[in-house]
Amino acid sequence: MCGERDGTIELRYARLVLCEECFKKYFVERVRKTVDEYKMFKPSERVAVAVSGGKDSVALLHSLKMAYPDLDIHVIHIDLGIDEYSEEARKVTEEVSKLVNVPLHIFSLKEEKGYTIKDFIGTKYGRRICGTCGIIKRYYMSYLAKKIGADVLATGHLLDDVVEVMITLFVDGKFGDLITQKPVLEPDFPNQVRKVKPLVKIYEWETRLYVDLNNLPRLTRSCPLRIGARSIRRKEIIMRFEEQEPAFMRRLYRVFTKKLIPILEKSVEKPRLQPCKICGGPSLTGICSKCAREVYLKDKKHLDIKIG
Ligand code: AMP
Ligand code: FES
Ligand code: ZN
């Protein structure tokens, strides 16, 4: 791209070899193009960026700020209360928000609700604790985004993530759920924000490199509650396809989003959602999955939990 420096980074999917400076520019440019292609937000909108402290959401925040310096960006972070892991996550998020000069809003489960994800250990939700954590995180990310007046919620989901989830859903026959992997999810319920994935065309190895080349802070430990490596194993298998056939993941994602999902949207009936009797959020049965878990903790563990 620059015609000056030596190229050291090979992007086989694009048949490009770039120097470090040009790679950083190319990364930002691709984030901008993805946002524009899928009309993720307008320049006048407030964008809440969900930062966990991991490399992906750190790269997301930094590249969005580089691509759109005048955009009204706010960082949101959910403190899950998982000991040193959450302490470091919070610290990294504070550091990177300061670095890019963006306001930060923290929602602490312990302080606001009176429990932490650790309280699910040893309960019936303990064996699939990451799933429960995901339900709770997703709820409070949307809640906080709405509370700070954001129009859009951006998350750091990458190409490797969405392709792995899509293959898993496909194998499990959960075709209706494939729709959730779209780059843009318009709210399908009152009081929700639009959800967008600006890194959906970026590979995981690229965010790692982007964070390193820009010397950005990032979480050094992984969640101690994480068990089961199925998704990691599947990602490795998909990566092997990619090595044999560069751009495999990009093509697969394209086919899913441009060809398969439009067919599914016409043929698969959307689940009928009703307001949760406790929090008013979307639910299938009248009590949402998040509130069901909070009620369970309060009843079984006699914790002083603010439900709703
Ligand atoms: P995960 O499901 O943990 O892979 O996270 C996917 C995305 O959700 C991340 O890239 C972040 O954008 C967001 N996210 C996850 N955990 C948090 C958190 N504790 N606080 C804020 N955002 C988060
Ligand atoms: Fe949710 Fe580890 S971050 S269980
Ligand atoms: Zn609820």
mmCIF file of C-alpha atoms and ligand atoms in Angstrom:
data_model
loop_
_atom_site.group_PDB
_atom_site.id
_atom_site.type_symbol
_atom_site.label_atom_id
_atom_site.label_comp_id
_atom_site.label_asym_id
_atom_site.label_seq_id
_atom_site.Cartn_x
_atom_site.Cartn_y
_atom_site.Cartn_z
ATOM 1 C CA MET A 1 0.000 0.000 0.000
ATOM 2 C CA CYS A 2 2.723 2.523 0.919
ATOM 3 C CA GLY A 3 5.244 1.357 -1.683
ATOM 4 C CA GLU A 4 8.040 2.163 0.782
ATOM 5 C CA ARG A 5 8.400 -0.200 3.710
ATOM 6 C CA ASP A 6 8.967 -3.951 3.623
ATOM 7 C CA GLY A 7 5.840 -6.063 3.839
ATOM 8 C CA THR A 8 5.910 -8.527 6.745
ATOM 9 C CA ILE A 9 2.234 -9.390 7.254
ATOM 10 C CA GLU A 10 0.621 -11.747 4.792
ATOM 11 C CA LEU A 11 -3.157 -11.558 4.310
ATOM 12 C CA ARG A 12 -3.712 -14.655 2.219
ATOM 13 C CA TYR A 13 -7.477 -14.136 1.971
ATOM 14 C CA ALA A 14 -6.838 -10.830 0.203
ATOM 15 C CA ARG A 15 -3.568 -11.794 -1.548
ATOM 16 C CA LEU A 16 -1.830 -8.903 0.143
ATOM 17 C CA VAL A 17 1.452 -8.439 1.974
ATOM 18 C CA LEU A 18 1.544 -5.321 4.125
ATOM 19 C CA CYS A 19 3.916 -3.522 6.445
ATOM 20 C CA GLU A 20 2.806 -2.928 10.038
ATOM 21 C CA GLU A 21 1.670 0.670 9.459
ATOM 22 C CA CYS A 22 -0.387 -0.243 6.416
ATOM 23 C CA PHE A 23 -1.907 -3.247 8.209
ATOM 24 C CA LYS A 24 -3.210 -0.939 10.952
ATOM 25 C CA LYS A 25 -4.731 1.393 8.343
ATOM 26 C CA TYR A 26 -6.165 -1.521 6.389
ATOM 27 C CA PHE A 27 -7.799 -2.910 9.555
ATOM 28 C CA VAL A 28 -9.494 0.421 10.342
ATOM 29 C CA GLU A 29 -10.557 0.809 6.717
ATOM 30 C CA ARG A 30 -12.218 -2.601 6.740
ATOM 31 C CA VAL A 31 -14.107 -1.803 9.928
ATOM 32 C CA ARG A 32 -15.332 1.403 8.310
ATOM 33 C CA LYS A 33 -16.371 -0.446 5.141
ATOM 34 C CA THR A 34 -18.267 -3.075 7.150
ATOM 35 C CA VAL A 35 -20.129 -0.371 9.077
ATOM 36 C CA ASP A 36 -21.011 1.393 5.823
ATOM 37 C CA GLU A 37 -21.931 -1.747 3.883
ATOM 38 C CA TYR A 38 -24.435 -2.880 6.480
ATOM 39 C CA LYS A 39 -25.531 0.663 7.484
ATOM 40 C CA MET A 40 -24.757 -0.113 11.127
ATOM 41 C CA PHE A 41 -25.210 3.433 12.377
ATOM 42 C CA LYS A 42 -25.605 7.023 11.232
ATOM 43 C CA PRO A 43 -23.052 9.743 12.127
ATOM 44 C CA SER A 44 -25.646 11.393 14.400
ATOM 45 C CA GLU A 45 -26.335 8.268 16.477
ATOM 46 C CA ARG A 46 -24.940 7.424 19.902
ATOM 47 C CA VAL A 47 -23.004 4.151 19.820
ATOM 48 C CA ALA A 48 -22.481 2.093 22.971
ATOM 49 C CA VAL A 49 -19.401 -0.107 22.541
ATOM 50 C CA ALA A 50 -19.434 -3.181 24.808
ATOM 51 C CA VAL A 51 -15.883 -3.670 26.062
ATOM 52 C CA SER A 52 -15.053 -6.797 28.062
ATOM 53 C CA GLY A 53 -11.322 -6.031 28.237
ATOM 54 C CA GLY A 54 -10.512 -8.894 25.852
ATOM 55 C CA LYS A 55 -8.498 -8.232 22.700
ATOM 56 C CA ASP A 56 -11.512 -8.250 20.363
ATOM 57 C CA SER A 57 -13.566 -5.558 22.050
ATOM 58 C CA VAL A 58 -10.402 -3.501 22.744
ATOM 59 C CA ALA A 59 -9.599 -3.618 19.011
ATOM 60 C CA LEU A 60 -13.238 -2.774 18.251
ATOM 61 C CA LEU A 61 -13.218 0.351 20.399
ATOM 62 C CA HIS A 62 -9.856 1.590 19.126
ATOM 63 C CA SER A 63 -10.605 0.982 15.433
ATOM 64 C CA LEU A 64 -14.079 2.560 15.638
ATOM 65 C CA LYS A 65 -12.580 5.658 17.209
ATOM 66 C CA MET A 66 -9.899 5.779 14.492
ATOM 67 C CA ALA A 67 -12.480 5.306 11.747
ATOM 68 C CA TYR A 68 -14.993 7.783 13.203
ATOM 69 C CA PRO A 69 -13.194 10.314 15.424
ATOM 70 C CA ASP A 70 -16.301 12.504 15.782
ATOM 71 C CA LEU A 71 -18.768 9.726 16.515
ATOM 72 C CA ASP A 72 -20.653 9.860 19.852
ATOM 73 C CA ILE A 73 -19.091 6.703 21.334
ATOM 74 C CA HIS A 74 -19.676 5.535 24.923
ATOM 75 C CA VAL A 75 -18.072 2.442 26.423
ATOM 76 C CA ILE A 76 -20.184 0.072 28.517
ATOM 77 C CA HIS A 77 -18.766 -2.664 30.725
ATOM 78 C CA ILE A 78 -20.468 -5.331 32.852
ATOM 79 C CA ASP A 79 -18.534 -6.252 36.005
ATOM 80 C CA LEU A 80 -19.422 -9.914 36.542
ATOM 81 C CA GLY A 81 -17.710 -10.207 39.918
ATOM 82 C CA ILE A 82 -15.433 -13.124 38.973
ATOM 83 C CA ASP A 83 -12.501 -12.319 41.308
ATOM 84 C CA GLU A 84 -9.189 -11.202 39.749
ATOM 85 C CA TYR A 85 -10.488 -11.913 36.270
ATOM 86 C CA SER A 86 -13.216 -9.273 36.562
ATOM 87 C CA GLU A 87 -10.895 -6.877 38.398
ATOM 88 C CA GLU A 88 -8.405 -7.004 35.543
ATOM 89 C CA ALA A 89 -11.197 -6.758 32.942
ATOM 90 C CA ARG A 90 -12.471 -3.595 34.593
ATOM 91 C CA LYS A 91 -8.980 -2.094 34.813
ATOM 92 C CA VAL A 92 -8.200 -2.775 31.159
ATOM 93 C CA THR A 93 -11.553 -1.288 30.105
ATOM 94 C CA GLU A 94 -10.885 1.843 32.183
ATOM 95 C CA GLU A 95 -7.413 2.174 30.645
ATOM 96 C CA VAL A 96 -8.463 1.773 27.035
ATOM 97 C CA SER A 97 -11.476 4.092 27.431
ATOM 98 C CA LYS A 98 -9.163 6.757 28.798
ATOM 99 C CA LEU A 99 -6.678 6.181 25.992
ATOM 100 C CA VAL A 100 -9.255 6.825 23.282
ATOM 101 C CA ASN A 101 -10.927 9.506 25.376
ATOM 102 C CA VAL A 102 -14.423 8.042 25.526
ATOM 103 C CA PRO A 103 -16.836 8.070 28.518
ATOM 104 C CA LEU A 104 -17.177 4.749 30.347
ATOM 105 C CA HIS A 105 -20.260 3.339 32.100
ATOM 106 C CA ILE A 106 -19.849 0.339 34.370
ATOM 107 C CA PHE A 107 -22.651 -1.921 35.542
ATOM 108 C CA SER A 108 -21.557 -4.014 38.512
ATOM 109 C CA LEU A 109 -23.750 -7.053 39.117
ATOM 110 C CA LYS A 110 -22.709 -7.095 42.774
ATOM 111 C CA GLU A 111 -23.410 -3.439 43.430
ATOM 112 C CA GLU A 112 -26.553 -3.066 41.343
ATOM 113 C CA LYS A 113 -28.210 -6.461 41.792
ATOM 114 C CA GLY A 114 -26.585 -8.074 44.826
ATOM 115 C CA TYR A 115 -25.106 -11.188 43.171
ATOM 116 C CA THR A 116 -22.224 -12.288 40.945
ATOM 117 C CA ILE A 117 -21.833 -14.975 38.281
ATOM 118 C CA LYS A 118 -19.935 -17.030 40.884
ATOM 119 C CA ASP A 119 -23.175 -17.464 42.850
ATOM 120 C CA PHE A 120 -24.363 -19.896 40.174
ATOM 121 C CA ILE A 121 -21.538 -22.332 41.007
ATOM 122 C CA GLY A 122 -22.990 -25.503 42.529
ATOM 123 C CA THR A 123 -26.542 -24.724 41.367
ATOM 124 C CA LYS A 124 -28.437 -26.342 38.484
ATOM 125 C CA TYR A 125 -27.074 -23.536 36.288
ATOM 126 C CA GLY A 126 -23.480 -24.219 37.358
ATOM 127 C CA ARG A 127 -22.717 -26.839 34.764
ATOM 128 C CA ARG A 128 -23.505 -24.491 31.915
ATOM 129 C CA ILE A 129 -22.355 -21.372 33.696
ATOM 130 C CA CYS A 130 -21.035 -19.662 30.531
ATOM 131 C CA GLY A 131 -24.501 -19.949 28.989
ATOM 132 C CA THR A 132 -26.085 -18.369 32.060
ATOM 133 C CA CYS A 133 -23.391 -15.706 32.133
ATOM 134 C CA GLY A 134 -24.110 -14.961 28.454
ATOM 135 C CA ILE A 135 -27.841 -14.515 29.120
ATOM 136 C CA ILE A 136 -27.164 -12.136 32.015
ATOM 137 C CA LYS A 137 -24.432 -10.208 30.163
ATOM 138 C CA ARG A 138 -26.564 -9.749 27.070
ATOM 139 C CA TYR A 139 -29.479 -8.473 29.134
ATOM 140 C CA TYR A 140 -27.463 -5.895 31.077
ATOM 141 C CA MET A 141 -25.494 -4.776 28.007
ATOM 142 C CA SER A 142 -28.789 -3.885 26.284
ATOM 143 C CA TYR A 143 -30.156 -2.394 29.497
ATOM 144 C CA LEU A 144 -27.119 -0.170 30.031
ATOM 145 C CA ALA A 145 -26.980 0.888 26.370
ATOM 146 C CA LYS A 146 -30.611 1.965 26.569
ATOM 147 C CA LYS A 147 -30.076 3.698 29.903
ATOM 148 C CA ILE A 148 -27.265 5.907 28.558
ATOM 149 C CA GLY A 149 -29.413 6.907 25.574
ATOM 150 C CA ALA A 150 -27.546 4.893 22.948
ATOM 151 C CA ASP A 151 -29.219 4.033 19.639
ATOM 152 C CA VAL A 152 -26.845 1.190 18.856
ATOM 153 C CA LEU A 153 -24.931 -1.485 20.764
ATOM 154 C CA ALA A 154 -21.668 -2.639 19.132
ATOM 155 C CA THR A 155 -19.967 -5.873 20.230
ATOM 156 C CA GLY A 156 -16.597 -7.401 19.353
ATOM 157 C CA HIS A 157 -17.883 -10.586 17.693
ATOM 158 C CA LEU A 158 -15.513 -11.588 14.898
ATOM 159 C CA LEU A 159 -15.597 -13.728 11.785
ATOM 160 C CA ASP A 160 -14.231 -16.787 13.649
ATOM 161 C CA ASP A 161 -16.973 -16.421 16.302
ATOM 162 C CA VAL A 162 -19.922 -16.087 13.963
ATOM 163 C CA VAL A 163 -18.758 -18.851 11.606
ATOM 164 C CA GLU A 164 -18.255 -21.237 14.526
ATOM 165 C CA VAL A 165 -21.704 -20.436 15.948
ATOM 166 C CA MET A 166 -23.320 -20.777 12.524
ATOM 167 C CA ILE A 167 -21.779 -24.197 11.903
ATOM 168 C CA THR A 168 -22.829 -25.343 15.383
ATOM 169 C CA LEU A 169 -26.413 -24.131 14.890
ATOM 170 C CA PHE A 170 -26.482 -25.724 11.467
ATOM 171 C CA VAL A 171 -25.271 -29.084 12.777
ATOM 172 C CA ASP A 172 -27.812 -28.915 15.627
ATOM 173 C CA GLY A 173 -30.588 -28.108 13.151
ATOM 174 C CA LYS A 174 -31.389 -24.827 14.887
ATOM 175 C CA PHE A 175 -31.881 -22.994 11.599
ATOM 176 C CA GLY A 176 -34.143 -20.301 13.020
ATOM 177 C CA ASP A 177 -31.386 -19.184 15.398
ATOM 178 C CA LEU A 178 -28.961 -18.587 12.507
ATOM 179 C CA ILE A 179 -30.656 -15.226 12.060
ATOM 180 C CA THR A 180 -29.055 -14.009 15.304
ATOM 181 C CA GLN A 181 -25.644 -14.087 13.585
ATOM 182 C CA LYS A 182 -26.532 -11.297 11.177
ATOM 183 C CA PRO A 183 -24.211 -8.270 11.225
ATOM 184 C CA VAL A 184 -27.114 -6.008 12.217
ATOM 185 C CA LEU A 185 -30.046 -6.975 14.421
ATOM 186 C CA GLU A 186 -32.843 -4.454 14.445
ATOM 187 C CA PRO A 187 -34.807 -4.368 17.723
ATOM 188 C CA ASP A 188 -37.741 -6.777 17.615
ATOM 189 C CA PHE A 189 -39.155 -5.671 20.950
ATOM 190 C CA PRO A 190 -39.937 -2.266 22.539
ATOM 191 C CA ASN A 191 -37.156 -0.595 24.501
ATOM 192 C CA GLN A 192 -34.320 -2.421 22.729
ATOM 193 C CA VAL A 193 -31.381 -1.021 20.771
ATOM 194 C CA ARG A 194 -30.004 -2.055 17.398
ATOM 195 C CA LYS A 195 -27.167 -4.566 17.815
ATOM 196 C CA VAL A 196 -24.219 -4.491 15.425
ATOM 197 C CA LYS A 197 -20.993 -6.453 14.880
ATOM 198 C CA PRO A 198 -18.478 -4.187 13.113
ATOM 199 C CA LEU A 199 -15.665 -6.809 13.295
ATOM 200 C CA VAL A 200 -17.672 -9.479 11.561
ATOM 201 C CA LYS A 201 -15.301 -9.587 8.583
ATOM 202 C CA ILE A 202 -12.119 -9.601 10.663
ATOM 203 C CA TYR A 203 -10.211 -12.733 11.633
ATOM 204 C CA GLU A 204 -9.261 -13.410 15.223
ATOM 205 C CA TRP A 205 -5.518 -13.385 14.460
ATOM 206 C CA GLU A 206 -5.936 -9.908 13.004
ATOM 207 C CA THR A 207 -7.394 -8.408 16.189
ATOM 208 C CA ARG A 208 -4.547 -9.947 18.200
ATOM 209 C CA LEU A 209 -2.033 -8.343 15.854
ATOM 210 C CA TYR A 210 -3.885 -5.011 15.785
ATOM 211 C CA VAL A 211 -3.898 -4.809 19.595
ATOM 212 C CA ASP A 212 -0.180 -5.711 19.758
ATOM 213 C CA LEU A 213 0.907 -3.308 17.012
ATOM 214 C CA ASN A 214 -0.972 -0.448 18.684
ATOM 215 C CA ASN A 215 0.337 -1.403 22.140
ATOM 216 C CA LEU A 216 -3.179 -1.507 23.555
ATOM 217 C CA PRO A 217 -3.952 -2.942 26.980
ATOM 218 C CA ARG A 218 -5.814 -6.263 27.024
ATOM 219 C CA LEU A 219 -6.874 -8.936 29.490
ATOM 220 C CA THR A 220 -4.042 -11.358 30.169
ATOM 221 C CA ARG A 221 -6.070 -14.060 31.930
ATOM 222 C CA SER A 222 -9.006 -16.071 30.748
ATOM 223 C CA CYS A 223 -12.219 -16.652 32.656
ATOM 224 C CA PRO A 224 -11.679 -19.257 35.411
ATOM 225 C CA LEU A 225 -15.261 -20.484 35.065
ATOM 226 C CA ARG A 226 -14.891 -21.384 31.426
ATOM 227 C CA ILE A 227 -15.243 -25.116 30.910
ATOM 228 C CA GLY A 228 -15.555 -27.219 27.797
ATOM 229 C CA ALA A 229 -13.481 -26.410 24.767
ATOM 230 C CA ARG A 230 -15.928 -27.405 22.059
ATOM 231 C CA SER A 231 -16.127 -23.965 20.483
ATOM 232 C CA ILE A 232 -12.335 -23.581 20.585
ATOM 233 C CA ARG A 233 -11.873 -27.012 19.020
ATOM 234 C CA ARG A 234 -14.357 -26.208 16.273
ATOM 235 C CA LYS A 235 -12.645 -22.888 15.593
ATOM 236 C CA GLU A 236 -9.353 -24.737 15.124
ATOM 237 C CA ILE A 237 -10.957 -27.132 12.647
ATOM 238 C CA ILE A 238 -12.448 -24.230 10.687
ATOM 239 C CA MET A 239 -9.049 -22.520 10.718
ATOM 240 C CA ARG A 240 -7.549 -25.633 9.110
ATOM 241 C CA PHE A 241 -9.994 -25.264 6.219
ATOM 242 C CA GLU A 242 -8.928 -21.648 5.991
ATOM 243 C CA GLU A 243 -5.256 -22.614 5.762
ATOM 244 C CA GLN A 244 -5.984 -24.951 2.858
ATOM 245 C CA GLU A 245 -8.388 -22.543 1.205
ATOM 246 C CA PRO A 246 -7.788 -18.874 2.030
ATOM 247 C CA ALA A 247 -10.964 -16.781 2.456
ATOM 248 C CA PHE A 248 -12.998 -19.908 3.277
ATOM 249 C CA MET A 249 -14.536 -18.307 6.366
ATOM 250 C CA ARG A 250 -15.363 -15.089 4.566
ATOM 251 C CA ARG A 251 -17.094 -17.007 1.782
ATOM 252 C CA LEU A 252 -19.009 -19.147 4.218
ATOM 253 C CA TYR A 253 -20.230 -16.094 6.151
ATOM 254 C CA ARG A 254 -21.233 -14.398 2.921
ATOM 255 C CA VAL A 255 -23.248 -17.374 1.762
ATOM 256 C CA PHE A 256 -24.984 -17.640 5.123
ATOM 257 C CA THR A 257 -25.873 -13.958 5.376
ATOM 258 C CA LYS A 258 -26.640 -13.169 1.736
ATOM 259 C CA LYS A 259 -28.218 -16.442 0.617
ATOM 260 C CA LEU A 260 -29.372 -18.645 3.485
ATOM 261 C CA ILE A 261 -30.616 -16.123 6.047
ATOM 262 C CA PRO A 262 -32.929 -14.305 3.577
ATOM 263 C CA ILE A 263 -34.579 -17.669 2.799
ATOM 264 C CA LEU A 264 -34.868 -18.478 6.498
ATOM 265 C CA GLU A 265 -36.350 -15.094 7.283
ATOM 266 C CA LYS A 266 -39.162 -15.817 4.865
ATOM 267 C CA SER A 267 -39.808 -19.389 5.888
ATOM 268 C CA VAL A 268 -39.032 -19.724 9.593
ATOM 269 C CA GLU A 269 -41.712 -18.373 11.887
ATOM 270 C CA LYS A 270 -40.322 -15.956 14.450
ATOM 271 C CA PRO A 271 -40.963 -16.978 18.055
ATOM 272 C CA ARG A 272 -43.790 -14.951 19.546
ATOM 273 C CA LEU A 273 -42.294 -12.826 22.301
ATOM 274 C CA GLN A 274 -44.175 -11.415 25.263
ATOM 275 C CA PRO A 275 -43.062 -8.947 27.928
ATOM 276 C CA CYS A 276 -41.438 -10.554 30.979
ATOM 277 C CA LYS A 277 -43.771 -10.044 33.966
ATOM 278 C CA ILE A 278 -40.799 -9.043 36.096
ATOM 279 C CA CYS A 279 -38.516 -6.856 33.963
ATOM 280 C CA GLY A 280 -40.661 -6.149 30.885
ATOM 281 C CA GLY A 281 -37.965 -7.528 28.574
ATOM 282 C CA PRO A 282 -38.560 -10.049 25.788
ATOM 283 C CA SER A 283 -39.562 -13.553 26.902
ATOM 284 C CA LEU A 284 -41.137 -16.678 25.455
ATOM 285 C CA THR A 285 -43.081 -17.739 28.520
ATOM 286 C CA GLY A 286 -43.839 -14.575 30.474
ATOM 287 C CA ILE A 287 -40.660 -14.785 32.588
ATOM 288 C CA CYS A 288 -37.386 -14.138 30.761
ATOM 289 C CA SER A 289 -34.336 -16.414 31.154
ATOM 290 C CA LYS A 290 -32.473 -13.690 33.036
ATOM 291 C CA CYS A 291 -35.210 -13.119 35.609
ATOM 292 C CA ALA A 292 -35.786 -16.884 36.014
ATOM 293 C CA ARG A 293 -32.125 -17.207 37.055
ATOM 294 C CA GLU A 294 -32.282 -14.250 39.432
ATOM 295 C CA VAL A 295 -35.451 -15.623 41.076
ATOM 296 C CA TYR A 296 -33.766 -19.030 41.401
ATOM 297 C CA LEU A 297 -30.695 -17.544 43.115
ATOM 298 C CA LYS A 298 -32.823 -15.507 45.506
ATOM 299 C CA ASP A 299 -34.998 -18.511 46.451
ATOM 300 C CA LYS A 300 -32.335 -21.205 46.630
ATOM 301 C CA LYS A 301 -29.428 -19.249 48.009
ATOM 302 C CA HIS A 302 -31.425 -16.729 50.025
ATOM 303 C CA LEU A 303 -29.397 -13.877 48.578
ATOM 304 C CA ASP A 304 -30.597 -10.320 48.868
ATOM 305 C CA ILE A 305 -31.084 -9.854 45.142
ATOM 306 C CA LYS A 306 -32.815 -6.964 43.422
ATOM 307 C CA ILE A 307 -34.794 -8.824 40.776
ATOM 308 C CA GLY A 308 -35.898 -7.159 37.557
HETATM 309 P P1 AMP B 1 -18.134 -13.191 24.457
HETATM 310 O O1 AMP B 1 -19.534 -13.658 24.321
HETATM 311 O O2 AMP B 1 -17.594 -13.260 25.844
HETATM 312 O O3 AMP B 1 -17.229 -13.759 23.417
HETATM 313 O O4 AMP B 1 -18.183 -11.627 24.137
HETATM 314 C C1 AMP B 1 -18.662 -11.133 22.934
HETATM 315 C C2 AMP B 1 -18.707 -9.620 22.989
HETATM 316 O O5 AMP B 1 -19.603 -9.192 24.021
HETATM 317 C C3 AMP B 1 -17.380 -8.964 23.344
HETATM 318 O O6 AMP B 1 -16.586 -8.768 22.207
HETATM 319 C C4 AMP B 1 -17.826 -7.655 23.944
HETATM 320 O O7 AMP B 1 -18.165 -6.721 22.934
HETATM 321 C C5 AMP B 1 -19.102 -8.043 24.672
HETATM 322 N N1 AMP B 1 -18.834 -8.374 26.097
HETATM 323 C C6 AMP B 1 -18.579 -9.587 26.629
HETATM 324 N N2 AMP B 1 -18.417 -9.510 27.968
HETATM 325 C C7 AMP B 1 -18.587 -8.207 28.299
HETATM 326 C C8 AMP B 1 -18.540 -7.476 29.540
HETATM 327 N N3 AMP B 1 -18.289 -8.079 30.700
HETATM 328 N N4 AMP B 1 -18.759 -6.148 29.494
HETATM 329 C C9 AMP B 1 -19.027 -5.538 28.318
HETATM 330 N N5 AMP B 1 -19.081 -6.172 27.134
HETATM 331 C C10 AMP B 1 -18.855 -7.484 27.112
HETATM 332 FE FE1 FES B 2 -18.992 -15.482 31.719
HETATM 333 FE FE2 FES B 2 -16.699 -16.592 32.263
HETATM 334 S S1 FES B 2 -17.057 -14.626 31.502
HETATM 335 S S2 FES B 2 -18.627 -17.413 32.626
HETATM 336 ZN ZN ZN B 3 -37.198 -10.546 32.921
#
